[in-house]
Amino acid sequence: MQYSEIMVRYGELSTKGKNRMRFINRLKRNIKHVLSVYPAVRVAADRDRGHIYLNGTDYHDVAESLKQIFGIQAFSPVYKVEKDVTVLEKAVQEVMTGIYRDGMTFKISSKRSDHHFELDSRELNQVLGSAVFEALPQIEAQMKNPDITLKVEIREEAAYLSHENIKGAGGLPVGTSGKGMLMLSGGIDSPVAGYLALKRGVNIEAVHFASPPYTSPGALKKAQDLTRKLTKFGGNIQFIEVPFTEIQEEIKEKAPEAYLMTLTRRFMMRITDWIREQRGGLVIINGESLGQVASQTLESMQAINAVTNTPVIRPVVTMDKLEIIDIAEKIDTFNISVQPFEDCCTIFAPDRPKTNPKIKNVEQYETRLDIDGLVARAVAGIKITEITPQTDQADEVDDLIADLL
Ligand code: ATP
Ligand code: MG
């Protein structure tokens, strides 16, 4: 028998009272985005459950995708069976024979939402239990903590059987906490920061600063590939590329070497904040980790942060590098992050950046620059693309074609 449907149990959102339908609709949309790689799959959601209709799609692939989506507490694959006692008996026997291993115990747990059905739930348990004994005479029934609980649900349109309960990713559906701008480099830390923000329901847009020709198309593609990895947790992500060359050249020419990094970061922060305001974001998210590099001392953070009052969320700020790498491996971004494409900061990085920049000095050096003009020209050149989970396959096709040529 083939699974026909997956039943989805919602996560934390069940406690959210009035907002419940908003949460559910958001989760439904996210699931649709993530599963858009399987064109036959249909997604529906009611107050209590989500339903994913497989329409012939391989269950295992869909289950792997579902396990990653935030806002799902658990899910169960389900067999759809005709509402007929004889058919149900046969189906139960087939399912149980398929999963039974020596010494296992079981129980049947029936529920009848269609009250016109000829047997009530107690009778169903008995009749279907007997059918199991007939097929597997050696099996034992056990009411408390059996190895197998076969759930039978009689609904209006059909009967449904399920015996597995698979743990979901938990968290909140992406988008239910509002929008934030993720400053995404090509490094290890910022994708992890993005993942952690997604987990708590933040709809992220990725802002990436590129400085061609100093940075290569490879560095840009790397940031896009990292963004695509993040789409599997809650759906499509807007990728915002900001041209940063002029600003970096200006700073390099006019400011002392030790302050390059601080000034550069302040521009990134200003521009990200401008984009955030335009696009209705509430916060900025970055991958800063305390003490990791010169730009990430508390003094540096303060000097960089001073250009805005917008809350800056730093999900990995107190994590050790190894803890961050663990997560990066788990979410499959690590191997992309370590690809050797220099990003804009590495190339312009001074040998000895200041670890305790003084705001007074910073502001003094900035008087040499046309801040408003530089920012305006950068934001005028922004390019926005929507990254979908699907693009993965498009890329594979590109690679195939490239191989053939
Ligand atoms: P990451 O691993 O995320 O690159 P990092 O340890 O290399 O972080 P920095 O290079 O100091 O740290 O960058 C600190 C943060 O600034 C990054 O985590 C990211 O949020 C942001 N950032 C740095 N470079 C860029 C960039 N080119 N585009 C967008 N954001 C950037
Ligand atoms: Mg970096």
Short mmCIF file of C-alpha atoms and ligand atoms in Angstrom, two decimals:
data_model
loop_
_atom_site.label_atom_id
_atom_site.label_comp_id
_atom_site.label_asym_id
_atom_site.label_seq_id
_atom_site.Cartn_x
_atom_site.Cartn_y
_atom_site.Cartn_z
CA MET A 1 0.00 0.00 0.00
CA GLN A 2 1.11 3.53 -0.70
CA TYR A 3 0.76 6.53 1.56
CA SER A 4 -1.77 8.93 0.12
CA GLU A 5 -1.54 11.81 2.55
CA ILE A 6 0.51 13.28 5.38
CA MET A 7 -1.26 14.72 8.39
CA VAL A 8 0.52 17.66 9.99
CA ARG A 9 0.26 18.71 13.62
CA TYR A 10 0.98 22.36 14.28
CA GLY A 11 3.64 23.43 16.76
CA GLU A 12 3.68 26.16 19.37
CA LEU A 13 1.06 28.10 17.48
CA SER A 14 -1.70 26.14 19.16
CA THR A 15 -1.25 28.44 22.15
CA LYS A 16 -1.58 31.62 20.17
CA GLY A 17 -5.34 32.23 20.59
CA LYS A 18 -6.76 34.80 18.21
CA ASN A 19 -3.83 34.71 15.84
CA ARG A 20 -4.33 31.05 15.18
CA MET A 21 -5.69 31.29 11.64
CA ARG A 22 -3.01 33.79 10.67
CA PHE A 23 -0.35 31.36 11.87
CA ILE A 24 -1.96 28.43 10.10
CA ASN A 25 -2.31 30.27 6.80
CA ARG A 26 1.30 31.36 6.97
CA LEU A 27 2.46 27.82 7.68
CA LYS A 28 0.35 26.54 4.79
CA ARG A 29 1.97 29.07 2.45
CA ASN A 30 5.44 28.13 3.70
CA ILE A 31 4.78 24.41 3.21
CA LYS A 32 3.54 25.14 -0.31
CA HIS A 33 6.72 27.06 -1.13
CA VAL A 34 9.01 24.38 0.23
CA LEU A 35 7.10 21.55 -1.46
CA SER A 36 6.81 23.43 -4.75
CA VAL A 37 9.59 21.16 -6.01
CA TYR A 38 6.98 18.37 -6.08
CA PRO A 39 4.36 19.64 -8.55
CA ALA A 40 1.74 16.94 -7.86
CA VAL A 41 1.60 17.63 -4.12
CA ARG A 42 -1.40 19.60 -2.76
CA VAL A 43 -1.49 21.34 0.60
CA ALA A 44 -4.54 22.10 2.71
CA ALA A 45 -4.86 23.35 6.27
CA ASP A 46 -7.77 23.51 8.70
CA ARG A 47 -7.93 24.73 12.29
CA ASP A 48 -6.52 21.57 13.79
CA ARG A 49 -4.45 19.86 11.15
CA GLY A 50 -2.61 20.32 7.92
CA HIS A 51 -3.07 17.83 5.08
CA ILE A 52 -0.55 17.11 2.40
CA TYR A 53 -1.94 15.11 -0.50
CA LEU A 54 0.85 13.19 -2.17
CA ASN A 55 -0.93 12.34 -5.44
CA GLY A 56 1.66 9.70 -6.22
CA THR A 57 4.76 11.64 -5.08
CA ASP A 58 7.34 9.62 -3.15
CA TYR A 59 6.55 9.86 0.55
CA HIS A 60 10.16 9.78 1.77
CA ASP A 61 11.29 12.82 -0.21
CA VAL A 62 8.33 14.87 0.99
CA ALA A 63 8.88 13.73 4.59
CA GLU A 64 12.53 14.85 4.48
CA SER A 65 11.40 18.32 3.35
CA LEU A 66 8.67 18.50 5.98
CA LYS A 67 11.07 17.71 8.80
CA GLN A 68 12.82 21.03 8.20
CA ILE A 69 9.86 23.40 8.09
CA PHE A 70 9.46 25.56 11.18
CA GLY A 71 6.08 25.53 12.90
CA ILE A 72 5.44 21.80 12.46
CA GLN A 73 5.40 19.84 15.69
CA ALA A 74 4.90 16.38 14.19
CA PHE A 75 3.42 14.63 11.19
CA SER A 76 2.06 11.23 10.24
CA PRO A 77 1.86 9.54 6.87
CA VAL A 78 -1.60 8.15 6.24
CA TYR A 79 -3.20 5.46 4.07
CA LYS A 80 -6.57 6.33 2.56
CA VAL A 81 -8.95 3.38 2.48
CA GLU A 82 -12.51 2.86 1.32
CA LYS A 83 -15.08 3.07 4.18
CA ASP A 84 -16.05 -0.57 4.14
CA VAL A 85 -15.46 -3.02 6.99
CA THR A 86 -14.09 -5.81 4.80
CA VAL A 87 -11.78 -3.47 2.96
CA LEU A 88 -10.61 -1.99 6.27
CA GLU A 89 -9.89 -5.43 7.72
CA LYS A 90 -7.75 -6.29 4.71
CA ALA A 91 -5.94 -2.97 4.85
CA VAL A 92 -5.19 -3.30 8.55
CA GLN A 93 -3.81 -6.78 7.98
CA GLU A 94 -1.62 -5.59 5.15
CA VAL A 95 -0.23 -2.64 7.11
CA MET A 96 0.42 -4.68 10.24
CA THR A 97 2.10 -7.52 8.37
CA GLY A 98 4.37 -4.96 6.76
CA ILE A 99 5.61 -3.44 10.02
CA TYR A 100 5.43 -6.34 12.48
CA ARG A 101 8.71 -7.69 13.84
CA ASP A 102 9.08 -10.58 16.34
CA GLY A 103 7.81 -9.79 19.83
CA MET A 104 6.09 -6.49 19.01
CA THR A 105 2.88 -5.48 20.78
CA PHE A 106 0.06 -3.39 19.29
CA LYS A 107 -3.23 -1.65 19.77
CA ILE A 108 -5.85 -0.27 17.45
CA SER A 109 -7.04 3.22 18.24
CA SER A 110 -10.15 4.12 16.26
CA LYS A 111 -12.01 7.37 15.92
CA ARG A 112 -15.27 7.86 14.11
CA SER A 113 -15.99 11.42 12.97
CA ASP A 114 -18.61 10.12 10.54
CA HIS A 115 -21.29 9.01 12.98
CA HIS A 116 -23.30 7.25 10.28
CA PHE A 117 -20.63 4.61 9.90
CA GLU A 118 -21.96 1.18 10.88
CA LEU A 119 -19.45 0.49 13.71
CA ASP A 120 -18.58 2.82 16.57
CA SER A 121 -15.00 3.26 17.65
CA ARG A 122 -15.10 0.54 20.32
CA GLU A 123 -16.54 -1.97 17.84
CA LEU A 124 -14.00 -0.92 15.25
CA ASN A 125 -11.16 -1.59 17.69
CA GLN A 126 -12.53 -5.07 18.30
CA VAL A 127 -13.23 -6.02 14.71
CA LEU A 128 -9.95 -4.70 13.34
CA GLY A 129 -8.01 -6.13 16.30
CA SER A 130 -9.41 -9.56 15.48
CA ALA A 131 -8.35 -9.08 11.87
CA VAL A 132 -4.81 -8.43 13.07
CA PHE A 133 -4.79 -11.61 15.20
CA GLU A 134 -6.00 -13.55 12.20
CA ALA A 135 -3.06 -12.35 10.09
CA LEU A 136 -0.46 -12.43 12.89
CA PRO A 137 -1.51 -15.08 15.45
CA GLN A 138 1.66 -14.59 17.51
CA ILE A 139 1.21 -10.82 18.06
CA GLU A 140 0.11 -9.51 21.47
CA ALA A 141 -2.22 -6.66 22.18
CA GLN A 142 -1.15 -4.11 24.78
CA MET A 143 -3.07 -1.00 25.77
CA LYS A 144 -0.28 0.85 27.58
CA ASN A 145 2.77 1.81 25.49
CA PRO A 146 2.43 -0.76 22.73
CA ASP A 147 5.18 -0.91 20.06
CA ILE A 148 2.65 -0.17 17.34
CA THR A 149 -0.39 2.07 17.67
CA LEU A 150 -2.46 1.79 14.52
CA LYS A 151 -4.80 4.76 14.29
CA VAL A 152 -7.99 4.38 12.31
CA GLU A 153 -10.08 7.41 11.53
CA ILE A 154 -13.44 7.22 9.81
CA ARG A 155 -14.16 10.50 8.11
CA GLU A 156 -16.91 11.70 5.80
CA GLU A 157 -15.11 10.88 2.56
CA ALA A 158 -12.99 7.85 3.50
CA ALA A 159 -11.16 5.98 6.24
CA TYR A 160 -7.55 6.74 7.16
CA LEU A 161 -4.88 4.53 8.74
CA SER A 162 -1.64 5.69 10.30
CA HIS A 163 0.95 4.26 12.66
CA GLU A 164 3.91 6.63 12.55
CA ASN A 165 4.39 9.92 14.31
CA ILE A 166 7.43 11.82 13.09
CA LYS A 167 8.89 14.74 15.00
CA GLY A 168 8.93 18.06 13.16
CA ALA A 169 11.36 20.97 13.45
CA GLY A 170 9.33 22.91 16.02
CA GLY A 171 9.84 26.67 16.12
CA LEU A 172 7.39 29.18 14.68
CA PRO A 173 6.19 29.40 11.07
CA VAL A 174 8.48 31.76 9.19
CA GLY A 175 6.81 35.15 8.80
CA THR A 176 4.66 35.03 11.92
CA SER A 177 7.12 37.21 13.85
CA GLY A 178 7.47 39.89 11.17
CA LYS A 179 10.29 40.75 8.82
CA GLY A 180 14.02 41.26 9.41
CA MET A 181 16.97 42.04 7.15
CA LEU A 182 19.71 39.43 7.37
CA MET A 183 23.18 40.78 6.55
CA LEU A 184 24.45 37.78 4.65
CA SER A 185 28.11 37.47 3.71
CA GLY A 186 29.51 34.29 2.27
CA GLY A 187 30.91 33.24 5.63
CA ILE A 188 29.96 30.56 8.13
CA ASP A 189 28.25 32.72 10.73
CA SER A 190 25.60 34.77 8.97
CA PRO A 191 23.71 31.82 7.41
CA VAL A 192 23.54 30.26 10.87
CA ALA A 193 22.25 33.56 12.28
CA GLY A 194 19.63 33.56 9.51
CA TYR A 195 18.59 30.01 10.32
CA LEU A 196 18.14 30.86 14.00
CA ALA A 197 16.04 33.92 13.16
CA LEU A 198 13.88 31.79 10.83
CA LYS A 199 13.38 29.33 13.65
CA ARG A 200 11.59 31.96 15.70
CA GLY A 201 9.35 32.94 12.84
CA VAL A 202 11.24 35.91 11.36
CA ASN A 203 10.72 36.35 7.64
CA ILE A 204 14.24 37.21 6.52
CA GLU A 205 15.39 39.08 3.44
CA ALA A 206 19.07 38.58 2.65
CA VAL A 207 21.15 41.72 2.09
CA HIS A 208 24.49 41.02 0.44
CA PHE A 209 27.21 43.58 -0.30
CA ALA A 210 29.25 42.86 -3.40
CA SER A 211 32.26 44.78 -4.69
CA PRO A 212 32.94 43.76 -8.25
CA PRO A 213 35.48 43.49 -9.78
CA TYR A 214 37.28 42.96 -6.45
CA THR A 215 34.76 40.28 -5.57
CA SER A 216 34.03 37.54 -8.09
CA PRO A 217 30.73 36.25 -9.50
CA GLY A 218 31.60 33.13 -7.49
CA ALA A 219 31.29 35.08 -4.23
CA LEU A 220 27.86 36.34 -5.26
CA LYS A 221 26.68 32.89 -6.28
CA LYS A 222 27.91 31.55 -2.96
CA ALA A 223 25.70 34.03 -1.06
CA GLN A 224 22.76 33.06 -3.28
CA ASP A 225 23.40 29.36 -2.75
CA LEU A 226 23.47 29.94 1.00
CA THR A 227 20.17 31.79 0.76
CA ARG A 228 18.69 28.87 -1.17
CA LYS A 229 19.74 26.53 1.63
CA LEU A 230 17.77 28.72 4.02
CA THR A 231 14.58 28.47 1.94
CA LYS A 232 13.96 24.91 3.07
CA PHE A 233 12.93 26.06 6.54
CA GLY A 234 10.08 28.30 5.51
CA GLY A 235 9.98 29.12 1.82
CA ASN A 236 11.15 31.73 -0.66
CA ILE A 237 13.59 34.47 0.38
CA GLN A 238 14.22 37.84 -1.27
CA PHE A 239 17.90 38.30 -2.07
CA ILE A 240 19.06 41.89 -2.18
CA GLU A 241 22.41 42.58 -3.79
CA VAL A 242 24.00 45.95 -2.98
CA PRO A 243 26.83 47.38 -5.13
CA PHE A 244 29.54 48.34 -2.64
CA THR A 245 32.60 49.02 -4.78
CA GLU A 246 32.48 52.80 -4.79
CA ILE A 247 32.11 52.99 -1.02
CA GLN A 248 35.01 50.66 -0.37
CA GLU A 249 37.29 52.52 -2.78
CA GLU A 250 36.33 55.84 -1.22
CA ILE A 251 37.02 54.64 2.30
CA LYS A 252 40.30 53.07 1.29
CA GLU A 253 41.42 56.31 -0.32
CA LYS A 254 40.31 58.74 2.38
CA ALA A 255 40.45 57.02 5.77
CA PRO A 256 43.34 55.63 7.77
CA GLU A 257 43.94 51.94 7.35
CA ALA A 258 43.17 51.04 10.97
CA TYR A 259 39.65 52.44 10.63
CA LEU A 260 38.73 50.90 7.25
CA MET A 261 36.81 48.08 8.79
CA THR A 262 34.79 50.18 11.22
CA LEU A 263 33.85 52.69 8.54
CA THR A 264 32.94 49.94 6.08
CA ARG A 265 30.69 48.24 8.62
CA ARG A 266 28.97 51.49 9.46
CA PHE A 267 28.10 51.95 5.78
CA MET A 268 26.76 48.41 5.59
CA MET A 269 24.63 49.06 8.64
CA ARG A 270 23.29 52.38 7.29
CA ILE A 271 22.40 50.87 3.93
CA THR A 272 20.81 47.77 5.44
CA ASP A 273 18.74 50.03 7.66
CA TRP A 274 17.63 52.11 4.69
CA ILE A 275 16.54 48.96 2.85
CA ARG A 276 14.78 47.71 5.98
CA GLU A 277 12.76 50.87 6.27
CA GLN A 278 11.76 50.78 2.59
CA ARG A 279 10.67 47.16 2.80
CA GLY A 280 8.82 47.16 6.10
CA GLY A 281 11.41 45.25 8.12
CA LEU A 282 11.49 45.58 11.91
CA VAL A 283 15.03 44.47 12.77
CA ILE A 284 18.48 43.80 11.36
CA ILE A 285 20.09 40.40 11.87
CA ASN A 286 23.79 39.71 11.52
CA GLY A 287 26.34 36.97 12.20
CA GLU A 288 28.56 38.81 14.65
CA SER A 289 30.12 36.63 17.32
CA LEU A 290 31.78 38.28 20.27
CA GLY A 291 35.56 38.34 20.11
CA GLN A 292 35.81 36.31 16.93
CA VAL A 293 37.59 38.99 14.90
CA ALA A 294 38.57 42.63 15.35
CA SER A 295 35.22 43.94 14.17
CA GLN A 296 33.48 41.95 16.83
CA THR A 297 34.76 43.37 20.09
CA LEU A 298 32.13 45.10 22.18
CA GLU A 299 33.81 48.45 21.39
CA SER A 300 33.56 47.74 17.67
CA MET A 301 29.98 46.63 17.89
CA GLN A 302 29.15 49.83 19.68
CA ALA A 303 30.90 52.02 17.08
CA ILE A 304 29.24 50.17 14.20
CA ASN A 305 25.81 50.05 15.82
CA ALA A 306 25.87 53.79 16.56
CA VAL A 307 24.51 54.66 13.10
CA THR A 308 21.04 53.32 13.89
CA ASN A 309 18.46 52.84 16.63
CA THR A 310 16.98 49.84 14.88
CA PRO A 311 17.31 46.68 16.99
CA VAL A 312 20.16 44.50 15.75
CA ILE A 313 19.67 40.83 16.53
CA ARG A 314 22.85 38.76 16.77
CA PRO A 315 21.74 35.15 17.16
CA VAL A 316 25.28 33.71 17.35
CA VAL A 317 26.87 36.46 19.44
CA THR A 318 27.67 34.26 22.42
CA MET A 319 28.44 31.05 20.59
CA ASP A 320 31.89 29.54 20.17
CA LYS A 321 33.05 29.02 16.60
CA LEU A 322 32.71 25.24 16.99
CA GLU A 323 29.13 25.58 18.15
CA ILE A 324 28.36 27.71 15.10
CA ILE A 325 30.07 25.21 12.80
CA ASP A 326 28.00 22.38 14.30
CA ILE A 327 24.82 24.18 13.27
CA ALA A 328 26.27 25.13 9.87
CA GLU A 329 26.91 21.44 9.22
CA LYS A 330 23.48 20.46 10.38
CA ILE A 331 21.78 22.94 8.05
CA ASP A 332 24.12 22.05 5.21
CA THR A 333 25.61 25.52 4.69
CA PHE A 334 29.12 24.76 5.93
CA ASN A 335 30.45 23.27 2.69
CA ILE A 336 29.25 26.29 0.72
CA SER A 337 30.62 28.77 3.25
CA VAL A 338 34.12 27.35 3.07
CA GLN A 339 34.35 27.66 -0.72
CA PRO A 340 37.33 29.93 -1.44
CA PHE A 341 35.67 33.03 -2.87
CA GLU A 342 36.83 36.22 -1.19
CA ASP A 343 34.10 38.56 -0.06
CA CYS A 344 34.34 42.32 -0.05
CA CYS A 345 35.57 42.53 3.50
CA THR A 346 38.39 40.06 3.18
CA ILE A 347 39.80 41.89 0.19
CA PHE A 348 39.76 45.33 1.76
CA ALA A 349 40.64 44.07 5.22
CA PRO A 350 43.46 45.98 6.86
CA ASP A 351 46.31 44.01 8.42
CA ARG A 352 45.65 45.51 11.83
CA PRO A 353 42.10 46.73 12.21
CA LYS A 354 41.35 48.74 15.34
CA THR A 355 39.82 46.63 18.02
CA ASN A 356 38.72 49.61 20.11
CA PRO A 357 37.64 52.28 17.61
CA LYS A 358 36.72 55.64 19.15
CA ILE A 359 33.42 57.02 17.92
CA LYS A 360 34.91 60.52 17.96
CA ASN A 361 37.63 59.48 15.50
CA VAL A 362 35.19 57.54 13.38
CA GLU A 363 32.96 60.58 12.99
CA GLN A 364 35.97 62.78 12.25
CA TYR A 365 37.07 60.49 9.38
CA GLU A 366 33.55 60.32 8.04
CA THR A 367 33.53 64.09 7.49
CA ARG A 368 35.94 63.38 4.62
CA LEU A 369 33.24 61.31 2.87
CA ASP A 370 29.99 62.22 1.14
CA ILE A 371 27.95 59.78 3.18
CA ASP A 372 24.51 60.64 1.81
CA GLY A 373 25.68 60.59 -1.80
CA LEU A 374 27.53 57.30 -1.39
CA VAL A 375 24.55 55.66 0.28
CA ALA A 376 22.13 57.03 -2.32
CA ARG A 377 24.20 55.72 -5.23
CA ALA A 378 24.57 52.30 -3.61
CA VAL A 379 20.87 51.88 -2.92
CA ALA A 380 20.03 53.09 -6.43
CA GLY A 381 21.92 50.07 -7.78
CA ILE A 382 20.21 47.42 -5.65
CA LYS A 383 19.12 44.21 -7.39
CA ILE A 384 16.40 42.07 -5.87
CA THR A 385 15.71 38.46 -6.80
CA GLU A 386 13.44 35.90 -5.22
CA ILE A 387 15.28 32.74 -4.27
CA THR A 388 13.11 29.62 -4.25
CA PRO A 389 13.88 26.06 -3.20
CA GLN A 390 13.28 25.10 -6.80
CA THR A 391 16.24 26.96 -8.19
CA ASP A 392 18.38 24.10 -6.94
CA GLN A 393 17.21 21.99 -9.84
CA ALA A 394 17.62 24.84 -12.29
CA ASP A 395 21.22 25.07 -11.14
CA GLU A 396 21.74 21.39 -11.65
CA VAL A 397 20.48 21.79 -15.20
CA ASP A 398 22.88 24.71 -15.68
CA ASP A 399 25.73 22.56 -14.43
CA LEU A 400 24.73 19.73 -16.74
CA ILE A 401 24.64 22.05 -19.72
CA ALA A 402 28.00 23.52 -18.71
CA ASP A 403 29.43 19.99 -18.54
CA LEU A 404 28.12 19.21 -22.01
CA LEU A 405 29.58 22.34 -23.63
P1 ATP B 1 30.40 35.58 8.51
O1 ATP B 1 30.92 34.21 8.76
O2 ATP B 1 28.92 35.70 8.62
O3 ATP B 1 30.97 36.20 7.27
P2 ATP B 1 32.48 36.72 10.01
O4 ATP B 1 32.85 36.02 11.24
O5 ATP B 1 33.30 36.56 8.80
O6 ATP B 1 30.95 36.43 9.71
P3 ATP B 1 32.66 39.53 9.64
O7 ATP B 1 33.26 39.33 8.33
O8 ATP B 1 33.30 40.42 10.65
O9 ATP B 1 32.40 38.22 10.44
O10 ATP B 1 31.17 40.03 9.45
C1 ATP B 1 30.31 40.25 10.52
C2 ATP B 1 28.91 40.27 10.00
O11 ATP B 1 28.74 41.38 9.09
C3 ATP B 1 28.57 39.05 9.18
O12 ATP B 1 28.18 37.96 9.98
C4 ATP B 1 27.45 39.56 8.32
O13 ATP B 1 26.24 39.57 9.05
C5 ATP B 1 27.87 41.00 8.04
N1 ATP B 1 28.60 41.02 6.75
C6 ATP B 1 29.92 40.94 6.53
N2 ATP B 1 30.21 40.99 5.21
C7 ATP B 1 29.04 41.12 4.56
C8 ATP B 1 28.64 41.23 3.18
N3 ATP B 1 29.52 41.19 2.19
N4 ATP B 1 27.33 41.35 2.91
C9 ATP B 1 26.42 41.37 3.90
N5 ATP B 1 26.72 41.28 5.20
C10 ATP B 1 28.01 41.15 5.54
MG MG B 2 32.81 37.23 6.86
#
